[in-house]
Short mmCIF file of C-alpha atoms and ligand atoms in Angstrom, two decimals:
data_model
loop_
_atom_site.label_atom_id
_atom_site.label_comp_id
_atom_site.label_asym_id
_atom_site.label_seq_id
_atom_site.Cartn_x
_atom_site.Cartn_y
_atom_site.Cartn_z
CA UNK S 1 48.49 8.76 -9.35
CA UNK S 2 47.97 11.68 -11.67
CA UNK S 3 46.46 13.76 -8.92
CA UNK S 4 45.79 17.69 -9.68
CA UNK S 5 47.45 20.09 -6.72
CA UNK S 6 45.70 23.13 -5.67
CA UNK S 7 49.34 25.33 -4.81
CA UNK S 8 49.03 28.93 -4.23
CA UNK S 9 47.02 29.98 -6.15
CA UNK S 10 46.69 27.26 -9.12
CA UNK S 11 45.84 23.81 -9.45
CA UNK S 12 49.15 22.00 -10.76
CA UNK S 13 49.47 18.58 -11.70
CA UNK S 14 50.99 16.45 -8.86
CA UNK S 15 54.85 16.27 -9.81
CA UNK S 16 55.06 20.09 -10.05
CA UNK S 17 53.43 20.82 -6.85
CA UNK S 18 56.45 21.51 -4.73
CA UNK S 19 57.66 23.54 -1.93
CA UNK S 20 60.64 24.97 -1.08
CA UNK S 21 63.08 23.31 0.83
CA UNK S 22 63.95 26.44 2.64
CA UNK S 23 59.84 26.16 3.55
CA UNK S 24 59.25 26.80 7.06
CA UNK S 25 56.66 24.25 7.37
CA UNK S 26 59.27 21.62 6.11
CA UNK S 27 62.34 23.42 8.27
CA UNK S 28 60.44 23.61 11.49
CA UNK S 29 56.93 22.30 11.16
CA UNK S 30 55.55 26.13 11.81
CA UNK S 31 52.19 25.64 9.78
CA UNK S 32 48.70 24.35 10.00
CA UNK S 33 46.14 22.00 8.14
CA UNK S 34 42.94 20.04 8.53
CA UNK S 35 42.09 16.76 7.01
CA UNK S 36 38.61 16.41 5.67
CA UNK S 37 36.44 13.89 4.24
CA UNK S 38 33.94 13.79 1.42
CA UNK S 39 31.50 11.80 1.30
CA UNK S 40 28.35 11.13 -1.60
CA UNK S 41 29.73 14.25 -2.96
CA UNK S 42 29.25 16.64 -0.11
CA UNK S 43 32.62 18.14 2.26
CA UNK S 44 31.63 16.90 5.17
CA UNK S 45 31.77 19.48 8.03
CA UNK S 46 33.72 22.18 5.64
CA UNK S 47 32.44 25.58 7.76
CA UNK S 48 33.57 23.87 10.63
CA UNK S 49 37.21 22.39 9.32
CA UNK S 50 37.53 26.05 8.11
CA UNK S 51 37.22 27.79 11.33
CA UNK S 52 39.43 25.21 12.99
CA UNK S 53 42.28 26.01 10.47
CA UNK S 54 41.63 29.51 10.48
CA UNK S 55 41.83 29.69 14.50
CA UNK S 56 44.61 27.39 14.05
CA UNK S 57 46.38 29.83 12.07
CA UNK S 58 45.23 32.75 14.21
CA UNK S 59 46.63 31.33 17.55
CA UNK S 60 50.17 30.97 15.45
CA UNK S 61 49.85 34.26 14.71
CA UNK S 62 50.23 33.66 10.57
CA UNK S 63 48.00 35.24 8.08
CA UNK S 64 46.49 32.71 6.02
CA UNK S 65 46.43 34.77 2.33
CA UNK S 66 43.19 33.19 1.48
CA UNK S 67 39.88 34.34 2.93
CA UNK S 68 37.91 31.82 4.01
CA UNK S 69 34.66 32.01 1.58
CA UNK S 70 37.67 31.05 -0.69
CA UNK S 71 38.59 28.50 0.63
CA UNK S 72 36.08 26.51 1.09
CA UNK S 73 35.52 27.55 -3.29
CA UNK S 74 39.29 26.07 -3.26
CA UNK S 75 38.50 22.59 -1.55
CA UNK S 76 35.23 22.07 -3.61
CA UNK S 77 37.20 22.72 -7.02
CA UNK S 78 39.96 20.45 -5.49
CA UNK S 79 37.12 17.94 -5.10
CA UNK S 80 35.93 18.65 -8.39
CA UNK S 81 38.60 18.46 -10.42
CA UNK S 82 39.77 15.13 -9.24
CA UNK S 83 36.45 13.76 -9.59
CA UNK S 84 36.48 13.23 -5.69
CA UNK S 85 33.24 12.10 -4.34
CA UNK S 86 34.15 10.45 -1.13
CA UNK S 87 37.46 11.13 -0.50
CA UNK S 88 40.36 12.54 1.95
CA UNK S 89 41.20 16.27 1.63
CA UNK S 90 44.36 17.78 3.13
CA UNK S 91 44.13 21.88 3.75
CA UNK S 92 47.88 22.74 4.38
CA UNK S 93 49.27 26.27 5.00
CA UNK S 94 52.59 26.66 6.48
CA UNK S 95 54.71 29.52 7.11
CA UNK S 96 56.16 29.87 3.97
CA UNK S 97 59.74 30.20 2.53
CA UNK S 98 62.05 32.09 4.50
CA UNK S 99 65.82 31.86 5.54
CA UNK S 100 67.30 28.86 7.80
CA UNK S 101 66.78 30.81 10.87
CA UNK S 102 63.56 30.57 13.20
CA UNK S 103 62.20 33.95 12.67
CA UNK S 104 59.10 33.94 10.97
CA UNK S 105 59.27 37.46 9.83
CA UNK S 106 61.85 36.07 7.36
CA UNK S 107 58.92 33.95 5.67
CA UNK S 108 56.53 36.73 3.86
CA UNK S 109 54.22 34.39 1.77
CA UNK S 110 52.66 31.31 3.55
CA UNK S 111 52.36 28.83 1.45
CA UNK S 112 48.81 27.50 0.84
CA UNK S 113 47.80 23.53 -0.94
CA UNK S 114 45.18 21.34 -1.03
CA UNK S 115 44.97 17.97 -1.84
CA UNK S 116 42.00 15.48 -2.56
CA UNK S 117 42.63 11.86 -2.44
CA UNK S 118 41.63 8.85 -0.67
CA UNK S 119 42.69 6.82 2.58
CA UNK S 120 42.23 3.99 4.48
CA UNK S 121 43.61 4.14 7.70
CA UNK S 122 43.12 0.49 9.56
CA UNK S 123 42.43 -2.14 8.07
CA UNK S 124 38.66 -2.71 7.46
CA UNK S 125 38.35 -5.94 9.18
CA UNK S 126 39.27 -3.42 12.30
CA UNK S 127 35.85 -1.70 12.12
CA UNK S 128 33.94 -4.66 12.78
CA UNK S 129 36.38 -6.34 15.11
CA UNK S 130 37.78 -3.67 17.02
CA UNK S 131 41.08 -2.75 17.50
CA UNK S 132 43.47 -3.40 20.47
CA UNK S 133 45.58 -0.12 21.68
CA UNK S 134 47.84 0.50 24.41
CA UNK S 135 48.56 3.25 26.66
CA UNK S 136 52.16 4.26 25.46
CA UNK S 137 55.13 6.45 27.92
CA UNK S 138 55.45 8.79 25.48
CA UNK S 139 52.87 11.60 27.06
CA UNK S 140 50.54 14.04 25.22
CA UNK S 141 52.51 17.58 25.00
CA UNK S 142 52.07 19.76 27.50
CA UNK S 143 48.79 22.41 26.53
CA UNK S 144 51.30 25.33 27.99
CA UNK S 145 53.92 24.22 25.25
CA UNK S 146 52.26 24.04 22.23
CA UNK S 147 48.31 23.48 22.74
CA UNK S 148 47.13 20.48 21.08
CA UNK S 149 43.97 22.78 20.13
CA UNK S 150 46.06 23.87 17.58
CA UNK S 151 46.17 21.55 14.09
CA UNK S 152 50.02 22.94 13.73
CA UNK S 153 52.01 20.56 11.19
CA UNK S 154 54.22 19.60 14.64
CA UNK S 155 53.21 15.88 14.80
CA UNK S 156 56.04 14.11 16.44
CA UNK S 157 54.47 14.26 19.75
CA UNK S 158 51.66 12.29 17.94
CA UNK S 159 54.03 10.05 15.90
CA UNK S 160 56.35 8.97 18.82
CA UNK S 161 52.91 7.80 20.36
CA UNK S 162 52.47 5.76 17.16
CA UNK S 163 55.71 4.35 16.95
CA UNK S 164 55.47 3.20 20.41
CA UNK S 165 51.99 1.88 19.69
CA UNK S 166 53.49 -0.34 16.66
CA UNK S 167 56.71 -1.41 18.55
CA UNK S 168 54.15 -2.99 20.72
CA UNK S 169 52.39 -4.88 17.97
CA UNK S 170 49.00 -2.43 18.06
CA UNK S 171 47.44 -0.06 15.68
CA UNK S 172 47.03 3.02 17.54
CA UNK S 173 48.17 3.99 21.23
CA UNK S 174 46.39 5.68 23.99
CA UNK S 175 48.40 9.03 24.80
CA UNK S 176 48.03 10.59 28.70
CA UNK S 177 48.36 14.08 29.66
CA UNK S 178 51.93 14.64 32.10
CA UNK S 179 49.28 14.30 34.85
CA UNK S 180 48.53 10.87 34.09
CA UNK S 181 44.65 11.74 32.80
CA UNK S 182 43.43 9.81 29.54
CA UNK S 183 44.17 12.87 26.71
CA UNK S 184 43.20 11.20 22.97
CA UNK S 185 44.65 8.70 20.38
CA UNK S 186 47.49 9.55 18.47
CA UNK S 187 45.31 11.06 15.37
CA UNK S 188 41.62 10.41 17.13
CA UNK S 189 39.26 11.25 19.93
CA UNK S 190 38.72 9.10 22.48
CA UNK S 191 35.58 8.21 24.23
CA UNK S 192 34.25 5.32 27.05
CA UNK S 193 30.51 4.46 27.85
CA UNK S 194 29.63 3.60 31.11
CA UNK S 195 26.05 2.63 32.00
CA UNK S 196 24.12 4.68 28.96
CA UNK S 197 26.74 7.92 29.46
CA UNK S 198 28.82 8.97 26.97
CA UNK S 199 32.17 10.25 28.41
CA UNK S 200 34.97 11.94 26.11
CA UNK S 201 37.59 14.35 28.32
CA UNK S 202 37.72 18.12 27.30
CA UNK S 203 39.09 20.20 25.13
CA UNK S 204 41.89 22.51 27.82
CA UNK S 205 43.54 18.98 28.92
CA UNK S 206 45.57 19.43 25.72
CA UNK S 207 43.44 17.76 22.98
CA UNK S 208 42.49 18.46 19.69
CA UNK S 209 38.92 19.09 19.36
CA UNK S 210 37.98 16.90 16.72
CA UNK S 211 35.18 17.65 14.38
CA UNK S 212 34.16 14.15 14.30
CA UNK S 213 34.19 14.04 18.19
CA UNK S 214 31.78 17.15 18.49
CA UNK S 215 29.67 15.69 15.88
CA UNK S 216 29.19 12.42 17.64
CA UNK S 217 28.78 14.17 20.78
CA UNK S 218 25.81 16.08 19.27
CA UNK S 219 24.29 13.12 17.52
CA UNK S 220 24.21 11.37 21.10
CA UNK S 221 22.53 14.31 22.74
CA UNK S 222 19.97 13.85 19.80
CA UNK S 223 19.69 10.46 20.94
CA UNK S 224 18.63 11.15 24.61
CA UNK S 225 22.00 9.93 25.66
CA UNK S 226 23.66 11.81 28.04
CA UNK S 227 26.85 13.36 27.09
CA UNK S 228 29.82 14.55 29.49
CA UNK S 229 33.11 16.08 28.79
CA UNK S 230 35.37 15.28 31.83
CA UNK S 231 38.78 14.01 32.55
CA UNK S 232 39.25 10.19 33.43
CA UNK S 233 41.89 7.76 33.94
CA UNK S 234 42.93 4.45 32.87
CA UNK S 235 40.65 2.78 35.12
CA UNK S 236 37.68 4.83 33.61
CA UNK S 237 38.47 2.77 30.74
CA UNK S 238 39.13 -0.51 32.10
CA UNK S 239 35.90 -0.63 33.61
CA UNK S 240 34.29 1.12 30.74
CA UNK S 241 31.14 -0.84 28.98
CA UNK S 242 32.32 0.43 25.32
CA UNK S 243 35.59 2.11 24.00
CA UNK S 244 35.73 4.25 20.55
CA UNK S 245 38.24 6.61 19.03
CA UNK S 246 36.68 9.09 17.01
CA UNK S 247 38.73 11.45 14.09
CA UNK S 248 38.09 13.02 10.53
CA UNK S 249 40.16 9.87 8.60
CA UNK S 250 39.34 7.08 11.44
CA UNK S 251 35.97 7.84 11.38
CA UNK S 252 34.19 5.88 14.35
CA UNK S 253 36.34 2.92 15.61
CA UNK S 254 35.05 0.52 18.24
CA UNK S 255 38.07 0.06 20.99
CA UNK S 256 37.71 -3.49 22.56
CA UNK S 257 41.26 -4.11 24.66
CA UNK S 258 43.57 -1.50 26.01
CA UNK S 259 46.80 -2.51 27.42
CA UNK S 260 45.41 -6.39 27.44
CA UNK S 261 41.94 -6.05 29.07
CA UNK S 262 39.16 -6.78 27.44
CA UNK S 263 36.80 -3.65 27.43
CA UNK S 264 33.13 -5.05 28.38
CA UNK S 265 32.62 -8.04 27.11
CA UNK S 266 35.66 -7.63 24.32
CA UNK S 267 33.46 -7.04 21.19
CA UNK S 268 32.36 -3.72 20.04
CA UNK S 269 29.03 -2.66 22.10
CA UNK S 270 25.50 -1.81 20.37
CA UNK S 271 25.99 2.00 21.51
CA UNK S 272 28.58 2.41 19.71
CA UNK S 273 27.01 0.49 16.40
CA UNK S 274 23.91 2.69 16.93
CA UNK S 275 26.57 5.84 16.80
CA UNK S 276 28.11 4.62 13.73
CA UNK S 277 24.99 4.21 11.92
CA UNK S 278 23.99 7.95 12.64
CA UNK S 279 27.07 8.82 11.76
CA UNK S 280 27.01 7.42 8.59
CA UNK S 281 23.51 8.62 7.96
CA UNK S 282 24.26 12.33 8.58
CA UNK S 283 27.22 11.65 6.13
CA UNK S 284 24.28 11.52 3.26
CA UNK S 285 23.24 14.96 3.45
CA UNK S 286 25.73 17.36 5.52
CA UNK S 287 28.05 20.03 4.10
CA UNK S 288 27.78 21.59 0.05
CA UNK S 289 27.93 19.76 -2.57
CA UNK S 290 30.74 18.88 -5.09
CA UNK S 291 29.36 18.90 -8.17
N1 LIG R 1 43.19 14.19 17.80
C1 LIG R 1 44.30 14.39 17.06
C2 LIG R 1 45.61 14.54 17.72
C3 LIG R 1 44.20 14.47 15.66
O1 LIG R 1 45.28 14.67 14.91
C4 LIG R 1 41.80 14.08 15.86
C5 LIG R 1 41.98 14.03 17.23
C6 LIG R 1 40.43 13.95 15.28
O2 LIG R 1 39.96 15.22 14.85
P1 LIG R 1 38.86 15.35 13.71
O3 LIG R 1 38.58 16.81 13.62
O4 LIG R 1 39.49 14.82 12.45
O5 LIG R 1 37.69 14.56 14.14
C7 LIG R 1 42.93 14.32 15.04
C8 LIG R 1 42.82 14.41 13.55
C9 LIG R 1 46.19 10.10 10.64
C10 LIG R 1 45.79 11.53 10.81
O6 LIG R 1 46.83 9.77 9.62
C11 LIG R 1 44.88 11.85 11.78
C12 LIG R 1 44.50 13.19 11.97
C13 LIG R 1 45.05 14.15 11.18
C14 LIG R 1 45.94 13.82 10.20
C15 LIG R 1 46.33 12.49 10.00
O7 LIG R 1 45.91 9.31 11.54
N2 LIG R 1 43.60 13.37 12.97
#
């Protein structure tokens, strides 16, 4: 694709940006990153992205080289220099290169990149359709383990769910907490509306809290629609009126069956539409500019 690499310190063309295999983000998954979108030339939600991967990085107690009025300079010239206008950014910094053993002490230079490209993640007849998920065995870790707060570049947790979720013929899978409690998708928020309120559970259950959830959650308080964070169970969803997943690369995704019921009346519901059209609008103007 001829993509150009921002790597430690220099942008690099895409077949020399490389890291070591003796990188402790490759060796153990000890690192953190955010995915971001542009869109009509703006980074969406940058300050925001930035704090999560610098609090992300804080909680992992690794010192991200880069300060963050940098940074965001780092994913604009990304942007720029790829001639991304609406695109898919990934922020990655991991531990760095070190020795085969665990101790990070061994790694003393994370390792920072940033790419800018483009995705599609479900097919696009699936945003007017719906998609159909399942709850999958495979349960959301454990916030005392490793809290899901964190962005950290340990995913299997999240790609087990997936793998289950495909093995079952679906797109994406419904992940519970070990209590049984609805958590989040596999790589998205999840939220039900039940007469007018818009439920989504929060953040301690052992989530990630999405950017694209809080910004949906704000643009329905703007609304007049009432907004609550609280934990709820399969049958919240079951006998939910509308289903969405929510997340930086999904965007807003109408749910319509989960484990083979039909969520209202099976089609995705007008709140939801009305979300995804303010969603879209605030797309137009938020965040700085590219070029
Ligand atoms: N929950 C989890 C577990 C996530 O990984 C979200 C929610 C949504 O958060 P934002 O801030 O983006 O609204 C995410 C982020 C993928 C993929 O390929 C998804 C994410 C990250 C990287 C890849 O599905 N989702």
């Amino acid at each position: 694709m001829g993509l150009t690499i921002y790597m430690d310190g220099e942008f690099v063309p895409e077949e020399n940006a490389a890291v070591s295999v003796f990188d402790h983000g490759l060796l153990y998954g000890d690192g953190v990153f955010e995915g971001i979108r542009a869109y009509h030339g703006r980074v969406f939600k940058l300050e925001e992205h930035l704090d999560r991967l610098y609090d992300s990085a804080k909680y992992i107690l690794l010192e991200i080289p880069v300060a963050k009025e940098e940074m965001a300079k780092v994913v604009i010239e990304t942007c720029r220099r790829n001639v991304i206008r609406d695109g898919y950014i990934r922020l990655v910094v991991t531990r760095g290169k070190g020795d085969l053993g665990l101790d990070p002490k061994k790694c003393p230079k994370p390792t920072v990149f940033c790419i800018a490209a483009t995705i599609q993640l479900y097919p696009p007849e699936f945003y007017e359709k719906g998609l159909d998920v399942i709850t999958v065995p495979t349960r959301r870790s454990m916030p005392e383990a490793l809290n899901a707060r964190v962005k950290s570049l340990n995913y299997l947790n999240n790609i087990l769910g997936r793998i289950e979720a495909g093995l079952n013929g679906v797109q994406e899978a419904i992940m519970l907490t070990s209590d049984g409690y609805v958590a989040e998708a596999t790589g998205d928020n999840i939220f039900i509306i039940k007469d007018g309120t818009l439920v989504t559970p929060p953040p301690h259950l052992g989530i990630l809290e999405g950017i694209t959830r809080n910004t949906v959650m704000e643009l329905a308080s703007a609304m007049g629609t009432r907004v609550y964070e609280k934990v709820f169970t399969r049958y919240d969803v079951f006998t939910a009126d509308e289903c969405f997943l929510t997340g930086t690369a999904a965007e807003l995704i109408p749910v319509v069956k989960v484990d083979g019921r039909p969520i209202g009346n099976g089609r995705p519901g007008a709140m939801t539409w009305e979300l995804i059209r303010a969603f879209r609008e605030l797309t137009k103007t938020d965040g700085p500019e590219i070029f």
